[in-house]
JSON list of C-alpha atoms in Angstrom, two decimals:
[
{"chain": "R", "resi": 1, "resn": "MET", "atom": "CA", "xyz": [1.79, 18.14, 18.06]},
{"chain": "R", "resi": 2, "resn": "THR", "atom": "CA", "xyz": [2.50, 14.98, 16.05]},
{"chain": "R", "resi": 3, "resn": "ALA", "atom": "CA", "xyz": [0.16, 12.46, 15.39]},
{"chain": "R", "resi": 4, "resn": "LEU", "atom": "CA", "xyz": [0.42, 9.07, 13.86]},
{"chain": "R", "resi": 5, "resn": "ILE", "atom": "CA", "xyz": [-2.18, 7.21, 11.74]},
{"chain": "R", "resi": 6, "resn": "ILE", "atom": "CA", "xyz": [-1.58, 3.98, 10.68]},
{"chain": "R", "resi": 7, "resn": "LEU", "atom": "CA", "xyz": [-3.89, 3.96, 7.74]},
{"chain": "R", "resi": 8, "resn": "TYR", "atom": "CA", "xyz": [-4.48, 0.91, 5.86]},
{"chain": "R", "resi": 9, "resn": "ALA", "atom": "CA", "xyz": [-4.23, -2.61, 6.62]},
{"chain": "R", "resi": 10, "resn": "LEU", "atom": "CA", "xyz": [-4.68, -5.10, 3.78]},
{"chain": "R", "resi": 11, "resn": "VAL", "atom": "CA", "xyz": [-5.53, -8.37, 5.17]},
{"chain": "R", "resi": 12, "resn": "LEU", "atom": "CA", "xyz": [-5.70, -10.11, 1.44]},
{"chain": "R", "resi": 13, "resn": "SER", "atom": "CA", "xyz": [-1.38, -7.89, 1.35]},
{"chain": "R", "resi": 14, "resn": "SER", "atom": "CA", "xyz": [14.51, 2.26, 5.71]},
{"chain": "R", "resi": 15, "resn": "PHE", "atom": "CA", "xyz": [15.73, 4.79, 4.39]},
{"chain": "R", "resi": 16, "resn": "GLU", "atom": "CA", "xyz": [18.59, 2.51, 3.34]},
{"chain": "R", "resi": 17, "resn": "PRO", "atom": "CA", "xyz": [18.68, 2.98, -0.36]},
{"chain": "R", "resi": 18, "resn": "THR", "atom": "CA", "xyz": [19.38, -0.54, -1.15]},
{"chain": "R", "resi": 19, "resn": "ARG", "atom": "CA", "xyz": [17.15, -2.58, 1.06]},
{"chain": "R", "resi": 20, "resn": "HIS", "atom": "CA", "xyz": [14.01, -0.64, 2.08]},
{"chain": "R", "resi": 21, "resn": "TYR", "atom": "CA", "xyz": [13.46, -3.29, 4.90]},
{"chain": "R", "resi": 22, "resn": "THR", "atom": "CA", "xyz": [13.23, -2.03, 8.40]},
{"chain": "R", "resi": 23, "resn": "ASP", "atom": "CA", "xyz": [11.74, -4.25, 11.39]},
{"chain": "R", "resi": 24, "resn": "GLY", "atom": "CA", "xyz": [9.73, -6.66, 9.45]},
{"chain": "R", "resi": 25, "resn": "GLU", "atom": "CA", "xyz": [8.47, -4.11, 6.54]},
{"chain": "R", "resi": 26, "resn": "ILE", "atom": "CA", "xyz": [9.39, -3.39, 3.05]},
{"chain": "R", "resi": 27, "resn": "LYS", "atom": "CA", "xyz": [8.85, 0.04, 2.06]},
{"chain": "R", "resi": 28, "resn": "TRP", "atom": "CA", "xyz": [7.31, 0.26, -1.84]},
{"chain": "R", "resi": 29, "resn": "VAL", "atom": "CA", "xyz": [10.23, 1.57, -3.97]},
{"chain": "R", "resi": 30, "resn": "GLU", "atom": "CA", "xyz": [10.20, 1.71, -7.77]},
{"chain": "R", "resi": 31, "resn": "GLY", "atom": "CA", "xyz": [11.81, -1.15, -9.22]},
{"chain": "R", "resi": 32, "resn": "ARG", "atom": "CA", "xyz": [12.06, -3.27, -5.86]},
{"chain": "R", "resi": 33, "resn": "MET", "atom": "CA", "xyz": [9.82, -6.38, -6.39]},
{"chain": "R", "resi": 34, "resn": "LEU", "atom": "CA", "xyz": [8.44, -8.50, -3.67]},
{"chain": "R", "resi": 35, "resn": "THR", "atom": "CA", "xyz": [10.57, -12.15, -3.68]},
{"chain": "R", "resi": 36, "resn": "TYR", "atom": "CA", "xyz": [9.52, -15.62, -2.08]},
{"chain": "R", "resi": 37, "resn": "ASN", "atom": "CA", "xyz": [11.55, -14.56, 0.98]},
{"chain": "R", "resi": 38, "resn": "ASP", "atom": "CA", "xyz": [9.69, -11.55, 1.72]},
{"chain": "R", "resi": 39, "resn": "PHE", "atom": "CA", "xyz": [6.68, -13.71, 2.73]},
{"chain": "R", "resi": 40, "resn": "GLN", "atom": "CA", "xyz": [7.52, -14.55, 6.42]},
{"chain": "R", "resi": 41, "resn": "GLY", "atom": "CA", "xyz": [4.16, -15.31, 7.86]},
{"chain": "R", "resi": 42, "resn": "LYS", "atom": "CA", "xyz": [2.90, -18.83, 9.05]},
{"chain": "R", "resi": 43, "resn": "VAL", "atom": "CA", "xyz": [0.39, -20.20, 6.24]},
{"chain": "R", "resi": 44, "resn": "PRO", "atom": "CA", "xyz": [-2.91, -20.89, 7.70]},
{"chain": "R", "resi": 45, "resn": "ALA", "atom": "CA", "xyz": [-3.66, -24.68, 7.37]},
{"chain": "R", "resi": 46, "resn": "ALA", "atom": "CA", "xyz": [-7.14, -24.23, 6.49]},
{"chain": "R", "resi": 47, "resn": "SER", "atom": "CA", "xyz": [-6.58, -21.24, 3.83]},
{"chain": "R", "resi": 48, "resn": "PRO", "atom": "CA", "xyz": [-8.16, -21.72, 0.37]},
{"chain": "R", "resi": 49, "resn": "TRP", "atom": "CA", "xyz": [-5.48, -19.06, -0.70]},
{"chain": "R", "resi": 50, "resn": "ALA", "atom": "CA", "xyz": [-2.32, -19.39, -2.43]},
{"chain": "R", "resi": 51, "resn": "ALA", "atom": "CA", "xyz": [-1.08, -16.49, -0.49]},
{"chain": "R", "resi": 52, "resn": "LEU", "atom": "CA", "xyz": [-1.96, -13.23, 1.40]},
{"chain": "R", "resi": 53, "resn": "THR", "atom": "CA", "xyz": [-0.11, -9.58, 1.29]},
{"chain": "R", "resi": 54, "resn": "SER", "atom": "CA", "xyz": [-0.46, -7.93, 4.18]},
{"chain": "R", "resi": 55, "resn": "SER", "atom": "CA", "xyz": [0.15, -4.18, 3.11]},
{"chain": "R", "resi": 56, "resn": "ASN", "atom": "CA", "xyz": [-0.13, -0.52, 4.96]},
{"chain": "R", "resi": 57, "resn": "ILE", "atom": "CA", "xyz": [-0.31, 3.02, 4.22]},
{"chain": "R", "resi": 58, "resn": "TYR", "atom": "CA", "xyz": [1.60, 4.95, 6.83]},
{"chain": "R", "resi": 59, "resn": "PHE", "atom": "CA", "xyz": [0.71, 8.52, 7.54]},
{"chain": "R", "resi": 60, "resn": "THR", "atom": "CA", "xyz": [2.25, 11.10, 9.81]},
{"chain": "R", "resi": 61, "resn": "TYR", "atom": "CA", "xyz": [1.81, 14.52, 10.30]},
{"chain": "R", "resi": 62, "resn": "SER", "atom": "CA", "xyz": [2.34, 17.75, 12.34]},
{"chain": "R", "resi": 63, "resn": "THR", "atom": "CA", "xyz": [0.36, 20.57, 12.77]},
{"chain": "R", "resi": 64, "resn": "ALA", "atom": "CA", "xyz": [1.39, 24.01, 13.72]},
{"chain": "R", "resi": 65, "resn": "ASN", "atom": "CA", "xyz": [-0.98, 27.05, 14.62]},
{"chain": "R", "resi": 66, "resn": "GLY", "atom": "CA", "xyz": [-4.02, 24.52, 14.17]},
{"chain": "R", "resi": 67, "resn": "ARG", "atom": "CA", "xyz": [-3.14, 23.72, 10.63]},
{"chain": "R", "resi": 68, "resn": "LEU", "atom": "CA", "xyz": [-1.43, 20.76, 8.87]},
{"chain": "R", "resi": 69, "resn": "SER", "atom": "CA", "xyz": [2.17, 21.77, 8.69]},
{"chain": "R", "resi": 70, "resn": "ASP", "atom": "CA", "xyz": [3.94, 18.74, 7.81]},
{"chain": "R", "resi": 71, "resn": "PHE", "atom": "CA", "xyz": [3.13, 15.16, 6.87]},
{"chain": "R", "resi": 72, "resn": "ARG", "atom": "CA", "xyz": [4.78, 12.04, 5.61]},
{"chain": "R", "resi": 73, "resn": "VAL", "atom": "CA", "xyz": [3.03, 9.06, 3.48]},
{"chain": "R", "resi": 74, "resn": "TYR", "atom": "CA", "xyz": [4.48, 5.78, 2.42]},
{"chain": "R", "resi": 75, "resn": "ALA", "atom": "CA", "xyz": [3.18, 2.21, 1.46]},
{"chain": "R", "resi": 76, "resn": "SER", "atom": "CA", "xyz": [4.81, -0.99, 2.99]},
{"chain": "R", "resi": 77, "resn": "PHE", "atom": "CA", "xyz": [4.60, -4.55, 2.88]},
{"chain": "R", "resi": 78, "resn": "ILE", "atom": "CA", "xyz": [4.42, -6.51, 6.40]},
{"chain": "R", "resi": 79, "resn": "ALA", "atom": "CA", "xyz": [6.44, -9.37, 5.97]},
{"chain": "R", "resi": 80, "resn": "GLU", "atom": "CA", "xyz": [5.52, -11.47, 9.26]},
{"chain": "R", "resi": 81, "resn": "ASN", "atom": "CA", "xyz": [1.84, -11.10, 8.11]},
{"chain": "R", "resi": 82, "resn": "SER", "atom": "CA", "xyz": [2.31, -12.21, 4.47]},
{"chain": "R", "resi": 83, "resn": "TRP", "atom": "CA", "xyz": [2.46, -15.75, 3.53]},
{"chain": "R", "resi": 84, "resn": "MET", "atom": "CA", "xyz": [2.82, -17.79, 0.56]},
{"chain": "R", "resi": 85, "resn": "LYS", "atom": "CA", "xyz": [1.92, -21.65, 0.19]},
{"chain": "R", "resi": 86, "resn": "ILE", "atom": "CA", "xyz": [4.45, -22.46, -2.73]},
{"chain": "R", "resi": 87, "resn": "GLU", "atom": "CA", "xyz": [6.81, -20.66, -4.65]},
{"chain": "R", "resi": 88, "resn": "ASN", "atom": "CA", "xyz": [4.97, -19.90, -7.80]},
{"chain": "R", "resi": 89, "resn": "GLU", "atom": "CA", "xyz": [5.60, -16.67, -10.41]},
{"chain": "R", "resi": 90, "resn": "ASP", "atom": "CA", "xyz": [2.26, -16.11, -11.03]},
{"chain": "R", "resi": 91, "resn": "VAL", "atom": "CA", "xyz": [1.12, -16.17, -7.44]},
{"chain": "R", "resi": 92, "resn": "LEU", "atom": "CA", "xyz": [4.08, -13.59, -6.72]},
{"chain": "R", "resi": 93, "resn": "ALA", "atom": "CA", "xyz": [3.09, -11.28, -9.55]},
{"chain": "R", "resi": 94, "resn": "HIS", "atom": "CA", "xyz": [-0.35, -11.29, -8.42]},
{"chain": "R", "resi": 95, "resn": "GLU", "atom": "CA", "xyz": [0.74, -10.32, -4.60]},
{"chain": "R", "resi": 96, "resn": "GLN", "atom": "CA", "xyz": [3.12, -7.61, -6.15]},
{"chain": "R", "resi": 97, "resn": "LEU", "atom": "CA", "xyz": [0.22, -6.13, -7.67]},
{"chain": "R", "resi": 98, "resn": "HIS", "atom": "CA", "xyz": [-1.66, -5.98, -4.66]},
{"chain": "R", "resi": 99, "resn": "PHE", "atom": "CA", "xyz": [1.06, -4.34, -3.03]},
{"chain": "R", "resi": 100, "resn": "ASP", "atom": "CA", "xyz": [1.39, -1.63, -5.89]},
{"chain": "R", "resi": 101, "resn": "ILE", "atom": "CA", "xyz": [-2.34, -0.95, -5.52]},
{"chain": "R", "resi": 102, "resn": "THR", "atom": "CA", "xyz": [-1.66, 0.18, -1.80]},
{"chain": "R", "resi": 103, "resn": "GLU", "atom": "CA", "xyz": [1.17, 2.31, -3.58]},
{"chain": "R", "resi": 104, "resn": "ILE", "atom": "CA", "xyz": [-1.48, 4.04, -5.61]},
{"chain": "R", "resi": 105, "resn": "PHE", "atom": "CA", "xyz": [-3.65, 4.59, -2.72]},
{"chain": "R", "resi": 106, "resn": "ALA", "atom": "CA", "xyz": [-0.62, 6.19, -0.79]},
{"chain": "R", "resi": 107, "resn": "ARG", "atom": "CA", "xyz": [0.19, 8.46, -3.61]},
{"chain": "R", "resi": 108, "resn": "LYS", "atom": "CA", "xyz": [-3.51, 9.46, -3.75]},
{"chain": "R", "resi": 109, "resn": "LEU", "atom": "CA", "xyz": [-3.31, 10.13, -0.17]},
{"chain": "R", "resi": 110, "resn": "TYR", "atom": "CA", "xyz": [-0.24, 12.21, -0.17]},
{"chain": "R", "resi": 111, "resn": "LEU", "atom": "CA", "xyz": [-1.80, 14.35, -3.24]},
{"chain": "R", "resi": 112, "resn": "GLN", "atom": "CA", "xyz": [-4.85, 14.71, -1.08]},
{"chain": "R", "resi": 113, "resn": "ALA", "atom": "CA", "xyz": [-3.17, 15.43, 2.41]},
{"chain": "R", "resi": 114, "resn": "ASP", "atom": "CA", "xyz": [-1.09, 18.22, 0.51]},
{"chain": "R", "resi": 115, "resn": "LEU", "atom": "CA", "xyz": [-4.36, 20.04, 0.02]},
{"chain": "R", "resi": 116, "resn": "LEU", "atom": "CA", "xyz": [-5.14, 19.77, 3.67]},
{"chain": "R", "resi": 117, "resn": "LYS", "atom": "CA", "xyz": [-2.35, 22.38, 4.27]},
{"chain": "R", "resi": 118, "resn": "THR", "atom": "CA", "xyz": [-4.41, 25.20, 2.96]},
{"chain": "R", "resi": 119, "resn": "LYS", "atom": "CA", "xyz": [-7.71, 23.97, 4.93]},
{"chain": "R", "resi": 120, "resn": "SER", "atom": "CA", "xyz": [-8.68, 25.34, 8.43]},
{"chain": "R", "resi": 121, "resn": "GLY", "atom": "CA", "xyz": [-10.55, 23.24, 10.82]},
{"chain": "R", "resi": 122, "resn": "SER", "atom": "CA", "xyz": [-9.84, 20.04, 13.18]},
{"chain": "R", "resi": 123, "resn": "VAL", "atom": "CA", "xyz": [-6.70, 18.59, 11.25]},
{"chain": "R", "resi": 124, "resn": "PRO", "atom": "CA", "xyz": [-7.20, 14.91, 12.97]},
{"chain": "R", "resi": 125, "resn": "LYS", "atom": "CA", "xyz": [-10.88, 15.16, 11.80]},
{"chain": "R", "resi": 126, "resn": "LEU", "atom": "CA", "xyz": [-9.78, 16.08, 8.19]},
{"chain": "R", "resi": 127, "resn": "ALA", "atom": "CA", "xyz": [-6.78, 13.60, 8.24]},
{"chain": "R", "resi": 128, "resn": "SER", "atom": "CA", "xyz": [-9.53, 10.85, 9.58]},
{"chain": "R", "resi": 129, "resn": "ASP", "atom": "CA", "xyz": [-11.91, 11.59, 7.11]},
{"chain": "R", "resi": 130, "resn": "LEU", "atom": "CA", "xyz": [-9.39, 11.62, 4.14]},
{"chain": "R", "resi": 131, "resn": "PHE", "atom": "CA", "xyz": [-8.21, 8.38, 5.45]},
{"chain": "R", "resi": 132, "resn": "LYS", "atom": "CA", "xyz": [-11.69, 6.75, 5.52]},
{"chain": "R", "resi": 133, "resn": "ASN", "atom": "CA", "xyz": [-12.20, 7.70, 1.70]},
{"chain": "R", "resi": 134, "resn": "ILE", "atom": "CA", "xyz": [-8.83, 6.64, 0.72]},
{"chain": "R", "resi": 135, "resn": "ASN", "atom": "CA", "xyz": [-9.22, 3.18, 2.85]},
{"chain": "R", "resi": 136, "resn": "LYS", "atom": "CA", "xyz": [-12.58, 2.55, 1.28]},
{"chain": "R", "resi": 137, "resn": "ASP", "atom": "CA", "xyz": [-11.31, 3.33, -2.44]},
{"chain": "R", "resi": 138, "resn": "CYS", "atom": "CA", "xyz": [-8.12, 1.01, -1.69]},
{"chain": "R", "resi": 139, "resn": "ASP", "atom": "CA", "xyz": [-10.49, -1.72, -0.42]},
{"chain": "R", "resi": 140, "resn": "ALA", "atom": "CA", "xyz": [-12.68, -1.61, -3.32]},
{"chain": "R", "resi": 141, "resn": "MET", "atom": "CA", "xyz": [-10.15, -1.73, -5.84]},
{"chain": "R", "resi": 142, "resn": "GLN", "atom": "CA", "xyz": [-8.28, -4.69, -4.00]},
{"chain": "R", "resi": 143, "resn": "GLN", "atom": "CA", "xyz": [-11.50, -6.55, -4.11]},
{"chain": "R", "resi": 144, "resn": "GLN", "atom": "CA", "xyz": [-12.23, -5.78, -7.77]},
{"chain": "R", "resi": 145, "resn": "TYR", "atom": "CA", "xyz": [-8.77, -6.98, -8.51]},
{"chain": "R", "resi": 146, "resn": "ASP", "atom": "CA", "xyz": [-9.28, -10.33, -6.94]},
{"chain": "R", "resi": 147, "resn": "ASP", "atom": "CA", "xyz": [-12.58, -10.43, -8.16]},
{"chain": "R", "resi": 148, "resn": "GLU", "atom": "CA", "xyz": [-11.59, -9.93, -11.89]},
{"chain": "R", "resi": 149, "resn": "THR", "atom": "CA", "xyz": [-8.57, -11.96, -11.74]},
{"chain": "R", "resi": 150, "resn": "SER", "atom": "CA", "xyz": [-10.19, -14.51, -9.70]},
{"chain": "R", "resi": 151, "resn": "HIS", "atom": "CA", "xyz": [-7.36, -14.09, -7.00]},
{"chain": "R", "resi": 152, "resn": "GLY", "atom": "CA", "xyz": [-5.01, -14.38, -10.06]},
{"chain": "R", "resi": 153, "resn": "THR", "atom": "CA", "xyz": [-6.07, -17.68, -11.97]},
{"chain": "R", "resi": 154, "resn": "LYS", "atom": "CA", "xyz": [-7.39, -15.85, -15.10]},
{"chain": "R", "resi": 155, "resn": "SER", "atom": "CA", "xyz": [-4.29, -15.07, -16.81]},
{"chain": "R", "resi": 156, "resn": "ASP", "atom": "CA", "xyz": [-5.73, -12.78, -19.46]},
{"chain": "R", "resi": 157, "resn": "LYS", "atom": "CA", "xyz": [-7.18, -10.59, -16.93]},
{"chain": "R", "resi": 158, "resn": "GLN", "atom": "CA", "xyz": [-4.13, -10.69, -14.72]},
{"chain": "R", "resi": 159, "resn": "SER", "atom": "CA", "xyz": [-2.42, -9.13, -17.62]},
{"chain": "R", "resi": 160, "resn": "GLU", "atom": "CA", "xyz": [-4.78, -6.61, -18.06]},
{"chain": "R", "resi": 161, "resn": "TRP", "atom": "CA", "xyz": [-4.65, -5.56, -14.37]},
{"chain": "R", "resi": 162, "resn": "ALA", "atom": "CA", "xyz": [-0.87, -5.48, -14.58]},
{"chain": "R", "resi": 163, "resn": "LYS", "atom": "CA", "xyz": [-1.13, -2.85, -17.50]},
{"chain": "R", "resi": 164, "resn": "LYS", "atom": "CA", "xyz": [-3.70, -0.89, -15.71]},
{"chain": "R", "resi": 165, "resn": "ILE", "atom": "CA", "xyz": [-2.02, -0.91, -12.34]},
{"chain": "R", "resi": 166, "resn": "ALA", "atom": "CA", "xyz": [1.41, 0.35, -14.18]},
{"chain": "R", "resi": 167, "resn": "LEU", "atom": "CA", "xyz": [-0.55, 2.94, -16.05]},
{"chain": "R", "resi": 168, "resn": "ILE", "atom": "CA", "xyz": [-2.02, 4.32, -12.94]},
{"chain": "R", "resi": 169, "resn": "LEU", "atom": "CA", "xyz": [1.40, 4.23, -11.29]},
{"chain": "R", "resi": 170, "resn": "SER", "atom": "CA", "xyz": [3.02, 6.26, -14.21]},
{"chain": "R", "resi": 171, "resn": "ASN", "atom": "CA", "xyz": [0.18, 8.62, -13.85]},
{"chain": "R", "resi": 172, "resn": "HIS", "atom": "CA", "xyz": [0.42, 9.64, -10.14]},
{"chain": "R", "resi": 173, "resn": "PRO", "atom": "CA", "xyz": [3.67, 10.99, -9.27]},
{"chain": "R", "resi": 174, "resn": "SER", "atom": "CA", "xyz": [5.82, 9.36, -6.39]},
{"chain": "R", "resi": 175, "resn": "TYR", "atom": "CA", "xyz": [5.70, 11.15, -2.92]},
{"chain": "R", "resi": 176, "resn": "PRO", "atom": "CA", "xyz": [9.37, 13.22, -2.33]},
{"chain": "R", "resi": 177, "resn": "ALA", "atom": "CA", "xyz": [12.44, 10.89, -1.92]},
{"chain": "R", "resi": 178, "resn": "SER", "atom": "CA", "xyz": [12.24, 12.06, 1.83]},
{"chain": "R", "resi": 179, "resn": "ASP", "atom": "CA", "xyz": [9.06, 10.28, 1.95]},
{"chain": "R", "resi": 180, "resn": "GLN", "atom": "CA", "xyz": [9.98, 7.06, 0.54]}
]
């Protein structure tokens, strides 16, 4: 049995080796930074924000004999739901870090899902519970990031968060290449 759970839709945020872009989504890949052209969504006229990043964590899995047998996790940026009012490097850098936070939690999900292989019980319930916890933690970090940086307007805090996120990414191994 194969199940697909779309695990995270951030409403603040291909296997082709060079593009990593499929059907309006850009998979998170080390060294591939967001560009202005990636923000394809319509800008709401009344929005007070400079930009919005829509990002997701996708999790697919299969079971065998009632146990998790295989799974795949990746973070992606949803171009058609993401927008930017004006081209500004500081805003782009802030939005990149929202996407990077999504990747952090995709990696955490991957590591924790791997542990599910050893557990017995209802795989859909275990996977759902795992997602809820990851989602809650990701939402909290996204909100903390916006609060502390004042949505990217505090350059000193933005710089601190850039270093913090880079450190977290370097300390959490990425998933196997077949999952990216």
